[in-house]
C-alpha cells in the first residue's frame, strides 16, 4: 500500500508542477518570465519517491549552485506548449507578370499595323510563283534541286582506315622499296585513288601540303615521258589537288586572285595533257574529262567569266550525250557543286544563257524595245539582279510592282554587307519605291486594294526595310548611310495607317449614331497614329544621328503633314505634346528653338542643318506664331519672345524680291504725313501670303513693348500696307509717334 500511495503522490506532484508551469507561462512578461521557464524546463523530471520523502522534498546546495547547460535555442523549449504555432504565416507575394513590349521600330510598326500581320509572308518562296505545285511534284522538284548541292558525308579517320585497310596494307608492304621523296609521291597516289569516297578533312589538308613538296622535286614537263600507269597516277594526283584547293578557297571565301599563279598553271597543264587517256582506257578518260571540265567551269564562274563557263558545260553535256547513259558523278570531298548529271547540266545551260542575255538588257532598255526586254527579264527574273528594268517595264503595263518589291527586298536583306551587289539591290528597291510613291500620289491609297491579300505582304516588306535601317547596330562615327531611302517607306506606311484610322472613325461614328445611350463617356483619346508615326520615325533616326542624312526629306515631309492641322480640333487635346515633338524636329532641321537649359525635352541628335527656304520659313512661322495677336495695350508677356523675334527677322531676310513690302509702305506714309487723303482698303501687296501677313505686326508689337519706337513705327507702317484696317496697328503707331514727339519736345531747351 505504501508503494501504491507513493506512486500516486508522485503523479500528483507532477500534475501540480505542470499546472504551475502553465500558469506561469500565462502570466509571465518580458525576459524574467522567459528565464524562469527556461530554468524550469531544463530541470530533470521528478523521480518517484516514497511517502516518507514526498512530503518533505529537500534539495542539496550543490545541485542548486551548479550551472545549467544551454541546450539549443530558448524558443525551442516553448514548442511543447504550442508557442511555435502562434506565429503569423507569411503570405506568398503574388507577382504580376509584366507584359514584354517590343521597343524596336519593327515592334512599334507591328502594333499599329497589326491588321496586316494575320498572315506571315516571310518565306523564301519567289513572289512570282503563283500556282501551287502538287505535293508529289514538289517533292520530286526538291529532290532534283538537292542534287545540285549534296550535303557532304563526314568521315572519321577510323572509318576511312577501315574502308582502305587493304590498300593501306599494300602501301605498307612497299615502304621498304621507297626513299623519302618517293614515299611522298606514293602517299599522294594512294589518297588520290579514293576521290569517290569521303576522306576526312585533316587528311585532305595534309594532302594539299604534301603535294606542294611534291612539286618541288618532280618536273611537270616530263609527263610525256612517263608510262601510262605513272601518267595516270600524276594526273589523278594533280586533279584531286585542284579540287581540294578550290574547296579550301571556297570554304574560306577568299578572293578570286587565289586562283592565279600555280593553280592556273596546273589547270592549264591538265587541259594540255587531257587527251592522253583515249589510247588506253576510254571510260577512265570519260570520267577524268568530266571532272576536269567541271573544275574549269567552277573556276570560270567564280571569276564571273560566263562565256568560258558555259563552254565547259557544253563540253560536259556533249560527253553525257555521247554515252547516252544516265550517269552521275559525285564529288563527296566538296561541300558544294559536288554532283553532276544530265539534268543539272541542262539547268546550268539555261541559267547561264539567261544570265549572258542580261548583258544586253541596258541596250534594249535604252532602245525602248520593251517586248524583247520583258521576255528576257521574265524568263530570268529568279536568277538575276536586273529587277529595276523589269519593274520599269512592268510599270509601263501597270502590273506586278508589289511582287518586284518583295523579291528585291528579300535579296537585299540576304546579301552580305561587304558584297558589291548590295548597292545594286538597294538601288533596285529605291527604284520600285519611287514608282510606288508616285502611284499612291496619283491614284490614292485605295489603288492598293487591288492587291487583295498581298496588300499585307507589301506592308510587311516595308516594315522589313525600316527594321533593317533602324533596328540594326551602328557606329556613331561611320559616314556610311543606308542605301535605301528613309522617306518613302514611312510615307507609304503612313498612307496605310491613315486609311485604317479613317475606317475606324467611320465605324465609330456609325456605332455612336446607332447607340441608344448617349450618357456613356468616351474612352480617353490618344494621339492619332497617323501623326505619331512620323514623330516615332524621328526618334529612331535621332538615335543613329541620321535626322538629316538624306537632306531631311522625312523631316520636311512631316512638316508638310502636321503644320496644316497643327491648330485643328483633332490635335487640340495633344497640343503640348505635339509642340514638343515639333520643337525637336525644327531644332534638328534649322537649329530653332535654341537649346537652353529649360528646354529639357530637346535632345542633341548631332544633325546637320539644312538650308531654310522661303516655303519652309512660312511653315516655321505657322508653327511658332501665337494663336491670338496681342493687342496694343496688352501685357508685355503676351508679346513674342526675343528668340522668336530673331526667327522672324531671319524669315524676312528670305522674302522674295517680288514681295517688296517696304516699297508699298510709301502709300501709308503719304497718308500719315497728309500728302494723300485716300487710304487703301485692301492690301497693297496682294501676292504676299496671307498666312504670314501678321509677321510685321508681331515685330512691331515686340518693339513697341520693348520701347524701341523707331523700329515700332517702321513695322507698324509695313503691317498697315498689308492690313490697312487693323485698329491695333493704328493705335500702336499713334502712341509710338506721340512718344517720339514727346521725347523731342522734352529734349528742347527753353
XYZ file of C-alpha atoms in Angstrom:
750
model
C 0.000 0.000 0.000
C 2.819 2.371 0.797
C 4.267 1.775 -2.705
C 0.936 2.497 -4.318
C 0.410 5.619 -2.251
C 3.915 6.799 -3.098
C 3.298 6.349 -6.802
C 0.012 8.226 -6.585
C 1.642 11.024 -4.614
C 4.455 11.340 -7.173
C 1.970 11.580 -10.058
C 0.081 14.247 -8.161
C 3.238 16.212 -7.630
C 3.966 16.046 -11.372
C 0.464 17.250 -12.226
C 0.687 20.146 -9.787
C 4.051 21.213 -11.185
C 2.722 21.088 -14.774
C -0.271 23.245 -13.835
C 2.039 25.671 -12.098
C 4.270 25.970 -15.180
C 1.259 26.616 -17.437
C 0.054 29.319 -15.048
C 3.500 30.899 -15.038
C 3.579 30.915 -18.862
C 0.194 32.620 -18.999
C 1.233 35.379 -16.601
C 4.886 35.897 -17.465
C 6.146 39.023 -19.258
C 9.420 40.233 -20.752
C 12.700 38.457 -20.149
C 12.371 37.436 -16.477
C 9.450 35.089 -17.094
C 11.179 33.562 -20.103
C 14.263 32.921 -17.996
C 12.137 31.276 -15.296
C 10.520 28.957 -17.783
C 13.900 28.152 -19.316
C 15.340 27.178 -15.918
C 12.366 25.047 -15.021
C 12.294 23.372 -18.409
C 15.944 22.442 -18.124
C 15.388 20.668 -14.775
C 15.148 16.866 -14.968
C 11.707 15.338 -14.407
C 10.912 14.412 -10.769
C 11.768 10.892 -9.632
C 9.082 8.903 -7.854
C 9.651 8.922 -4.072
C 8.130 7.210 -1.129
C 5.549 8.736 1.130
C 8.221 9.475 3.674
C 10.199 11.663 1.439
C 7.472 13.117 -0.765
C 6.094 15.342 1.918
C 9.417 16.980 2.717
C 11.444 17.272 -0.506
C 14.850 18.765 0.167
C 17.334 19.950 -2.480
C 21.012 19.906 -1.847
C 23.018 23.095 -2.025
C 25.357 21.549 -4.606
C 22.569 20.970 -7.097
C 21.229 24.497 -6.602
C 24.569 26.186 -7.232
C 25.536 24.007 -10.198
C 25.380 25.967 -13.551
C 22.823 24.665 -16.022
C 23.811 23.786 -19.573
C 22.198 25.547 -22.537
C 20.515 23.171 -24.920
C 19.890 24.988 -28.185
C 17.552 27.989 -28.592
C 15.358 29.187 -25.725
C 12.379 29.267 -28.053
C 12.875 25.569 -28.784
C 11.651 24.696 -25.274
C 8.350 26.512 -25.834
C 7.278 24.202 -28.651
C 5.727 21.709 -26.208
C 3.131 24.357 -25.279
C 2.388 25.196 -28.914
C 4.122 28.569 -28.890
C 5.613 27.975 -32.323
C 2.141 27.531 -33.809
C 1.020 31.034 -32.926
C 3.389 32.734 -35.383
C 1.749 34.519 -38.309
C 2.156 32.669 -41.560
C 3.869 34.681 -44.264
C 1.560 35.316 -47.154
C 3.012 34.448 -50.541
C 3.623 37.519 -52.627
C 1.864 37.377 -55.944
C 4.000 38.716 -58.769
C 2.003 40.195 -61.592
C 3.619 39.210 -64.876
C 4.776 42.240 -66.810
C 3.898 42.166 -70.458
C 7.013 42.371 -72.573
C 6.760 45.182 -75.108
C 8.903 45.115 -78.211
C 10.620 48.511 -78.162
C 12.197 48.167 -81.578
C 10.971 50.117 -84.552
C 9.606 46.935 -86.135
C 7.726 46.150 -82.921
C 6.081 49.576 -82.910
C 5.018 49.289 -86.545
C 3.619 45.801 -85.986
C 1.477 47.119 -83.136
C -0.116 49.906 -85.133
C -0.384 47.792 -88.297
C -1.469 44.570 -86.625
C -4.269 44.032 -89.132
C -1.686 43.295 -91.819
C 0.100 40.610 -89.787
C -2.637 37.998 -89.745
C -0.666 36.004 -92.313
C 3.113 35.800 -92.411
C 4.762 36.179 -95.822
C 8.309 35.805 -94.512
C 9.192 32.877 -96.761
C 11.943 32.207 -99.247
C 9.441 31.358 -101.973
C 9.564 33.613 -105.004
C 6.594 36.031 -105.176
C 6.278 35.291 -108.892
C 5.307 31.662 -108.251
C 1.525 31.955 -108.377
C 0.423 28.348 -108.952
C 0.553 25.818 -106.158
C 2.613 22.770 -107.146
C 1.132 19.372 -106.228
C 2.822 17.712 -103.293
C 4.229 14.828 -105.318
C 5.695 17.134 -107.949
C 7.070 19.419 -105.264
C 8.873 16.531 -103.623
C 10.363 15.478 -106.947
C 11.430 19.054 -107.655
C 13.021 19.385 -104.249
C 14.824 16.109 -104.790
C 16.181 17.378 -108.076
C 17.305 20.692 -106.572
C 19.000 18.876 -103.727
C 21.225 17.140 -106.257
C 22.959 20.424 -107.034
C 24.449 20.698 -103.587
C 24.564 17.422 -101.744
C 25.489 17.506 -98.128
C 28.988 16.045 -97.982
C 29.278 12.949 -95.846
C 31.683 13.490 -92.982
C 34.045 10.566 -92.484
C 36.204 9.950 -89.455
C 39.770 8.722 -89.720
C 38.778 5.357 -88.227
C 36.058 4.837 -90.841
C 38.417 5.818 -93.610
C 41.072 3.459 -92.258
C 38.631 0.530 -92.226
C 37.481 1.129 -95.801
C 41.035 1.471 -97.108
C 42.644 -1.226 -94.983
C 43.549 -3.416 -97.950
C 45.176 -0.569 -99.869
C 46.958 0.544 -96.721
C 48.466 -2.932 -96.215
C 49.674 -2.864 -99.790
C 51.182 0.584 -99.255
C 52.970 -0.544 -96.071
C 54.322 -3.598 -97.866
C 56.047 -1.390 -100.419
C 57.597 1.048 -97.924
C 60.991 -0.640 -97.892
C 61.353 -0.006 -101.613
C 60.934 3.785 -101.414
C 63.092 6.658 -100.338
C 61.546 9.671 -98.581
C 60.677 11.622 -101.737
C 59.196 8.582 -103.440
C 57.258 7.856 -100.266
C 55.503 11.232 -100.527
C 54.634 10.532 -104.149
C 53.205 7.105 -103.326
C 51.131 8.511 -100.452
C 49.629 11.129 -102.770
C 48.927 8.444 -105.360
C 47.053 6.226 -102.912
C 44.994 9.091 -101.449
C 44.029 10.403 -104.906
C 42.567 6.981 -105.747
C 39.893 7.493 -103.088
C 38.284 10.572 -104.675
C 34.960 8.675 -104.906
C 34.697 8.220 -101.127
C 34.575 10.713 -98.287
C 38.051 11.461 -96.965
C 38.494 13.057 -93.500
C 39.188 16.767 -93.733
C 42.544 16.619 -91.871
C 43.828 14.145 -94.456
C 42.709 16.458 -97.284
C 44.514 19.380 -95.675
C 47.614 17.239 -95.293
C 47.303 16.276 -98.954
C 47.490 19.938 -100.010
C 50.672 20.482 -98.004
C 52.434 17.335 -99.214
C 51.551 17.982 -102.859
C 53.374 21.320 -102.709
C 56.511 19.475 -101.510
C 55.993 17.019 -104.351
C 56.060 19.836 -106.946
C 59.469 20.931 -105.686
C 61.024 17.578 -106.676
C 59.115 16.487 -109.804
C 59.124 18.269 -113.147
C 55.771 18.705 -114.872
C 57.449 18.920 -118.259
C 58.481 15.247 -118.030
C 54.911 13.911 -118.095
C 55.102 12.976 -121.769
C 57.973 10.603 -120.952
C 56.046 8.674 -118.310
C 54.480 5.283 -118.790
C 50.720 5.099 -118.892
C 50.316 3.913 -115.292
C 52.619 6.610 -113.908
C 50.996 9.226 -116.135
C 47.555 8.262 -114.859
C 48.783 8.496 -111.263
C 50.254 12.001 -111.533
C 47.210 13.184 -113.495
C 44.850 11.908 -110.779
C 47.052 13.402 -108.062
C 47.047 16.844 -109.693
C 43.317 16.814 -110.460
C 42.460 15.878 -106.877
C 44.777 18.634 -105.643
C 42.948 21.230 -107.778
C 39.573 20.084 -106.423
C 40.706 20.291 -102.821
C 42.478 23.611 -103.291
C 39.265 25.093 -104.696
C 37.381 23.662 -101.725
C 39.796 25.434 -99.371
C 39.351 28.758 -101.189
C 35.552 28.437 -101.367
C 35.116 27.480 -97.711
C 37.262 30.380 -96.503
C 35.582 32.746 -99.019
C 38.892 34.040 -100.319
C 39.307 36.380 -103.289
C 39.421 35.128 -106.839
C 43.091 36.166 -107.023
C 43.838 32.931 -105.132
C 43.320 31.093 -108.441
C 46.246 32.844 -110.081
C 49.806 31.580 -110.348
C 50.475 27.938 -109.534
C 46.820 26.895 -109.553
C 46.170 28.253 -113.043
C 49.426 26.715 -114.352
C 48.413 23.259 -113.102
C 44.917 23.616 -114.552
C 46.240 24.527 -117.992
C 48.794 21.696 -117.762
C 45.994 19.172 -117.183
C 43.977 20.562 -120.088
C 47.011 20.201 -122.340
C 47.572 16.514 -121.404
C 43.892 15.563 -121.148
C 43.873 13.736 -124.498
C 46.444 11.131 -123.470
C 43.842 8.849 -121.879
C 41.986 7.975 -125.065
C 44.555 5.458 -126.258
C 44.327 3.253 -123.151
C 41.015 3.489 -121.270
C 38.043 5.297 -122.795
C 35.823 5.043 -119.683
C 38.552 6.388 -117.429
C 39.163 9.154 -119.938
C 35.448 9.973 -119.845
C 35.286 10.339 -116.050
C 38.517 12.299 -115.860
C 37.407 14.750 -118.546
C 34.112 15.342 -116.743
C 35.947 16.164 -113.528
C 38.420 18.377 -115.388
C 35.736 20.297 -117.309
C 33.717 20.655 -114.109
C 36.579 22.242 -112.154
C 37.206 24.568 -115.113
C 33.529 25.581 -115.088
C 33.648 26.291 -111.341
C 36.746 28.475 -111.652
C 35.321 30.430 -114.614
C 32.031 31.011 -112.819
C 33.866 32.085 -109.685
C 35.693 34.701 -111.769
C 32.406 35.744 -113.454
C 33.718 34.582 -116.845
C 30.357 33.248 -118.001
C 31.235 32.714 -121.675
C 34.032 30.266 -120.851
C 31.950 28.706 -118.086
C 29.114 27.794 -120.451
C 31.641 26.402 -122.962
C 32.833 23.856 -120.407
C 29.232 22.991 -119.509
C 28.539 22.341 -123.189
C 31.551 20.001 -123.302
C 30.235 18.025 -120.324
C 26.801 17.873 -121.966
C 28.377 16.528 -125.139
C 30.179 13.785 -123.194
C 26.951 12.709 -121.494
C 25.033 12.625 -124.759
C 27.745 10.536 -126.442
C 27.491 7.869 -123.762
C 23.667 8.097 -123.691
C 23.700 6.866 -120.123
C 22.004 8.314 -117.069
C 25.420 8.716 -115.485
C 26.018 10.656 -112.289
C 29.322 11.752 -110.824
C 29.626 12.570 -107.122
C 32.466 14.510 -105.546
C 31.991 13.715 -101.841
C 35.001 15.760 -100.746
C 33.474 19.062 -101.886
C 30.896 20.928 -99.825
C 29.114 22.495 -102.828
C 28.724 21.781 -106.534
C 29.543 18.176 -105.768
C 27.090 16.362 -108.079
C 26.992 16.069 -111.880
C 24.228 14.566 -114.001
C 22.421 15.354 -117.240
C 19.546 17.225 -115.571
C 21.840 19.547 -113.673
C 23.918 20.236 -116.774
C 20.804 21.192 -118.778
C 19.615 23.502 -115.992
C 23.026 25.159 -115.854
C 22.971 25.753 -119.605
C 19.591 27.532 -119.357
C 20.690 29.560 -116.349
C 23.960 30.694 -117.904
C 22.251 31.563 -121.183
C 19.739 33.757 -119.344
C 22.487 35.469 -117.411
C 24.510 36.160 -120.550
C 21.448 37.625 -122.267
C 21.061 40.077 -119.412
C 24.268 41.767 -120.502
C 22.260 43.230 -123.375
C 19.405 44.448 -121.171
C 20.688 48.006 -120.856
C 20.862 48.446 -124.622
C 17.350 47.047 -125.120
C 16.004 49.375 -122.452
C 17.643 52.431 -124.000
C 16.235 51.462 -127.402
C 12.760 51.081 -125.764
C 12.385 47.511 -127.022
C 10.162 46.641 -124.104
C 8.639 43.465 -125.540
C 12.010 41.800 -126.073
C 13.178 43.129 -122.738
C 10.195 41.803 -120.786
C 10.609 38.344 -122.335
C 14.257 38.175 -121.247
C 13.632 39.549 -117.778
C 10.584 37.424 -117.013
C 12.455 34.335 -118.100
C 15.469 35.155 -115.945
C 13.948 37.008 -113.005
C 14.528 34.286 -110.427
C 18.269 34.247 -111.077
C 19.109 37.846 -111.957
C 19.606 41.220 -110.339
C 18.203 43.438 -113.112
C 14.979 43.997 -111.195
C 14.959 47.733 -111.922
C 14.493 47.428 -115.662
C 11.871 44.723 -115.284
C 9.974 46.862 -112.814
C 10.039 49.824 -115.174
C 8.835 47.595 -117.999
C 6.021 46.138 -115.916
C 5.055 49.562 -114.576
C 4.554 50.690 -118.145
C 1.906 47.985 -118.424
C 0.748 48.725 -114.823
C 1.250 45.322 -113.143
C 3.265 43.400 -110.557
C 5.051 46.216 -108.731
C 4.411 44.612 -105.324
C 5.993 41.330 -106.374
C 9.055 43.149 -107.643
C 9.422 44.920 -104.299
C 9.058 41.687 -102.296
C 11.637 39.957 -104.481
C 14.131 42.836 -104.312
C 13.765 43.318 -100.547
C 14.323 39.621 -99.833
C 17.527 39.628 -101.863
C 18.723 42.895 -100.309
C 18.323 41.524 -96.783
C 20.220 38.305 -97.503
C 23.268 39.735 -99.295
C 26.415 40.178 -97.129
C 27.303 43.764 -96.250
C 30.673 43.606 -97.988
C 29.185 42.429 -101.287
C 29.269 44.793 -104.264
C 25.743 43.656 -105.153
C 24.319 45.232 -102.009
C 24.247 48.690 -103.589
C 22.735 47.281 -106.788
C 19.836 45.742 -104.904
C 19.470 48.895 -102.793
C 19.139 50.966 -105.969
C 16.566 48.489 -107.260
C 14.486 48.823 -104.085
C 14.656 52.628 -104.310
C 13.597 52.473 -107.951
C 10.484 50.452 -107.070
C 9.634 52.642 -104.073
C 9.712 55.786 -106.227
C 7.192 54.251 -108.611
C 5.019 53.121 -105.710
C 5.047 56.587 -104.147
C 4.113 58.173 -107.476
C 1.275 55.676 -107.907
C -0.183 56.460 -104.481
C 0.104 60.217 -105.044
C -1.652 59.984 -108.396
C -4.318 57.377 -107.621
C -4.627 57.420 -103.834
C -4.043 54.660 -101.309
C -7.240 52.868 -102.367
C -5.492 51.764 -105.554
C -3.560 49.232 -103.444
C -6.756 47.381 -102.535
C -6.405 45.557 -105.851
C -3.580 43.587 -104.243
C -6.125 41.823 -102.006
C -4.250 39.527 -99.570
C -0.886 40.678 -100.941
C -1.555 44.140 -99.545
C -0.384 42.711 -96.213
C 2.751 41.383 -97.912
C 3.519 44.888 -99.167
C 3.225 46.272 -95.621
C 5.483 43.540 -94.257
C 8.098 44.249 -96.927
C 8.112 47.942 -95.994
C 8.467 47.116 -92.295
C 11.423 44.848 -93.131
C 13.137 47.755 -94.887
C 12.643 50.108 -91.945
C 13.718 47.477 -89.421
C 16.906 46.856 -91.396
C 17.585 50.598 -91.356
C 16.848 51.454 -87.732
C 16.967 48.259 -85.639
C 20.483 47.186 -86.556
C 23.639 48.187 -84.619
C 25.598 51.141 -85.957
C 28.843 53.003 -85.447
C 28.440 56.601 -84.359
C 31.400 57.916 -86.366
C 30.510 55.993 -89.513
C 29.805 58.190 -92.541
C 28.093 55.402 -94.465
C 24.363 55.915 -94.955
C 21.820 53.206 -95.605
C 21.408 52.568 -99.320
C 17.581 52.626 -99.209
C 15.694 55.912 -98.998
C 14.470 56.792 -95.483
C 11.442 58.776 -96.555
C 9.359 56.679 -98.950
C 8.727 53.571 -96.764
C 7.391 55.794 -93.965
C 5.196 57.760 -96.382
C 3.609 54.594 -97.757
C 3.067 53.142 -94.279
C 1.539 56.462 -93.209
C -0.981 56.083 -96.016
C -1.945 52.648 -94.680
C -2.239 53.983 -91.112
C -4.359 56.922 -92.297
C -6.629 54.553 -94.207
C -7.067 52.390 -91.105
C -7.877 55.444 -88.953
C -10.485 56.656 -91.435
C -12.079 53.219 -91.441
C -12.203 53.062 -87.628
C -13.559 56.614 -87.475
C -16.365 55.740 -89.876
C -17.224 52.617 -87.890
C -17.110 54.581 -84.630
C -19.497 57.253 -85.927
C -21.894 54.585 -87.140
C -21.888 52.831 -83.772
C -22.325 56.117 -81.931
C -25.319 57.140 -84.041
C -26.988 53.742 -83.566
C -26.368 53.678 -79.806
C -29.424 54.365 -77.647
C -27.491 55.612 -74.591
C -25.757 58.904 -75.070
C -24.549 59.267 -71.481
C -21.663 56.855 -71.889
C -18.371 58.712 -71.737
C -15.844 58.152 -74.466
C -12.588 56.441 -73.657
C -9.554 58.566 -73.151
C -8.270 59.600 -76.530
C -4.709 59.148 -77.678
C -2.715 60.913 -80.342
C -3.592 59.617 -83.828
C -1.092 57.075 -85.115
C -1.088 58.859 -88.456
C 0.718 61.744 -86.721
C 2.631 59.804 -84.088
C 4.235 57.554 -86.714
C 6.332 60.459 -88.049
C 7.434 61.576 -84.595
C 8.402 57.989 -83.773
C 10.380 57.799 -87.005
C 12.278 60.927 -85.944
C 13.080 59.375 -82.559
C 14.596 56.270 -84.134
C 16.505 58.315 -86.713
C 17.813 60.534 -83.934
C 19.255 57.557 -82.086
C 21.501 56.924 -85.072
C 22.089 60.652 -85.765
C 20.500 60.246 -89.210
C 17.906 63.043 -88.971
C 19.286 64.975 -91.939
C 21.499 62.347 -93.577
C 19.157 62.243 -96.574
C 18.754 66.014 -96.699
C 15.989 65.883 -94.098
C 13.422 64.531 -96.575
C 11.397 62.642 -93.968
C 11.542 65.549 -91.517
C 10.353 68.105 -94.063
C 7.576 65.747 -95.150
C 6.499 65.593 -91.507
C 6.188 69.384 -91.550
C 4.017 69.150 -94.665
C 1.677 66.735 -92.873
C 1.494 68.251 -89.383
C 1.650 72.022 -89.931
C -1.697 72.358 -91.807
C -3.562 70.566 -88.983
C -1.489 71.820 -86.058
C -4.303 74.031 -84.725
C -7.151 71.754 -85.737
C -9.606 70.346 -83.147
C -8.180 66.869 -83.769
C -4.800 67.796 -82.254
C -6.042 70.288 -79.685
C -6.033 67.748 -76.782
C -2.403 66.891 -77.556
C -1.185 70.386 -78.366
C 1.588 70.483 -75.753
C 2.940 67.054 -76.697
C 2.822 67.843 -80.398
C 4.668 71.118 -79.843
C 7.464 69.292 -78.006
C 7.843 66.935 -80.957
C 7.775 69.866 -83.391
C 10.407 71.773 -81.435
C 12.691 68.728 -81.550
C 12.082 68.420 -85.281
C 12.758 72.068 -86.144
C 15.793 72.058 -83.853
C 17.339 69.238 -85.893
C 16.436 70.909 -89.194
C 17.031 74.614 -88.565
C 18.518 74.780 -85.039
C 15.405 76.516 -83.690
C 14.416 76.948 -80.935
C 17.862 77.444 -79.393
C 18.584 74.646 -76.947
C 18.547 76.048 -73.442
C 18.605 74.503 -70.005
C 14.855 74.901 -69.650
C 14.206 73.016 -72.883
C 14.994 69.626 -71.447
C 12.783 67.777 -73.920
C 15.081 68.769 -76.801
C 17.765 66.145 -77.411
C 21.014 66.559 -79.300
C 20.885 64.389 -82.437
C 24.025 65.929 -83.948
C 22.075 66.763 -87.085
C 23.468 68.961 -89.830
C 21.245 71.970 -90.505
C 19.586 72.192 -93.885
C 19.044 75.391 -95.807
C 15.981 77.389 -94.782
C 13.925 78.397 -97.809
C 11.006 80.814 -98.093
C 8.448 77.988 -98.208
C 9.916 76.277 -95.165
C 10.219 79.626 -93.382
C 6.467 80.129 -93.692
C 5.984 76.727 -92.060
C 8.179 77.794 -89.146
C 6.107 80.950 -88.743
C 2.918 78.893 -88.737
C 4.303 76.644 -86.005
C 5.540 79.301 -83.582
C 3.182 82.218 -84.151
C 0.832 82.971 -81.239
C -2.740 81.734 -81.506
C -4.065 85.267 -80.990
C -2.415 88.531 -81.951
C -1.525 90.623 -78.905
C -3.442 93.887 -78.552
C -1.600 97.177 -78.410
C -2.494 97.676 -74.731
C -1.908 94.084 -73.568
C 0.830 92.999 -71.198
C 4.380 92.539 -72.343
C 4.204 88.828 -71.558
C 1.597 88.445 -74.310
C 4.096 89.581 -76.919
C 6.593 87.349 -78.718
C 9.913 86.305 -77.172
C 13.369 87.508 -78.131
C 14.141 84.127 -79.753
C 11.021 84.347 -81.889
C 11.901 87.932 -82.845
C 15.237 86.699 -84.221
C 13.455 83.945 -86.138
C 11.012 86.444 -87.687
C 13.892 88.653 -88.788
C 15.521 85.568 -90.310
C 12.304 84.838 -92.196
C 12.017 88.395 -93.527
C 15.517 88.133 -94.960
C 14.235 85.298 -97.163
C 11.335 87.299 -98.612
C 11.360 87.163 -102.439
C 12.087 90.400 -104.268
C 8.685 90.458 -105.947
C 7.086 90.773 -102.495
C 8.556 94.209 -101.768
C 6.527 95.360 -98.780
C 8.769 98.332 -97.826
C 8.224 99.842 -101.286
C 4.456 99.597 -100.884
C 4.624 101.251 -97.463
C 5.161 104.700 -99.028
C 1.425 104.951 -99.668
C 0.728 104.628 -95.948
C 3.486 107.116 -95.136
C 1.961 109.654 -97.529
C -1.420 109.235 -95.863
C 0.100 109.734 -92.409
C 2.054 112.808 -93.470
C -1.050 114.315 -95.107
C 0.284 114.225 -98.641
C -2.534 111.850 -99.572
C -6.123 111.823 -98.385
C -7.105 108.373 -99.630
C -6.484 105.285 -97.572
C -6.335 101.954 -99.418
C -8.983 99.450 -98.376
C -7.059 96.323 -99.333
C -3.516 95.038 -99.225
C -1.025 96.948 -101.315
C 0.894 93.687 -101.956
C -1.805 91.182 -102.956
C 0.750 88.466 -103.721
C 2.043 88.446 -100.157
C 0.895 85.170 -98.488
C -1.976 85.811 -96.108
C -0.830 83.161 -93.623
C 2.325 85.144 -92.870
C 0.937 88.668 -93.230
C 0.897 89.264 -89.461
C 4.690 88.956 -89.183
C 5.168 92.737 -89.345
C 2.567 93.353 -86.647
C 4.217 90.851 -84.289
C 7.590 92.526 -84.745
C 6.078 95.987 -84.259
C 4.286 94.866 -81.095
C 7.522 93.366 -79.729
C 9.496 96.571 -80.305
C 6.609 98.692 -79.014
C 6.552 96.874 -75.690
C 10.343 96.991 -75.505
C 10.214 100.781 -76.155
C 12.180 100.676 -79.409
C 9.867 103.165 -81.132
C 11.889 103.705 -84.311
C 11.538 100.051 -85.295
C 7.986 100.090 -83.973
C 6.916 102.791 -86.448
C 8.725 101.009 -89.307
C 6.982 97.677 -88.840
C 3.575 99.166 -87.995
C 3.647 101.038 -91.304
C 4.632 97.886 -93.205
C 1.853 95.961 -91.487
C -0.680 98.636 -92.445
C 0.370 98.320 -96.066
C -0.867 94.721 -95.887
C -3.756 95.260 -93.429
C -4.907 98.896 -93.710
C -7.890 98.344 -91.409
C -6.057 96.865 -88.408
C -7.086 99.036 -85.442
C -4.318 97.888 -83.060
C -1.684 98.812 -85.639
C -3.065 102.344 -85.983
C -3.302 102.709 -82.200
C 0.209 101.435 -81.613
C 1.535 103.647 -84.414
C -0.150 106.711 -82.935
C 1.188 106.036 -79.465
C 4.671 105.424 -80.814
C 4.708 108.677 -82.772
C 3.317 110.525 -79.779
C 6.018 109.103 -77.548
C 8.730 110.041 -80.037
C 7.263 113.551 -80.356
C 7.086 113.882 -76.586
C 10.708 112.861 -76.315
C 11.728 115.510 -78.826
C 9.744 118.165 -77.006
C 11.230 117.214 -73.674
C 14.701 117.408 -75.139
C 14.214 121.030 -76.256
C 15.946 123.684 -74.157
C 13.644 126.665 -73.301
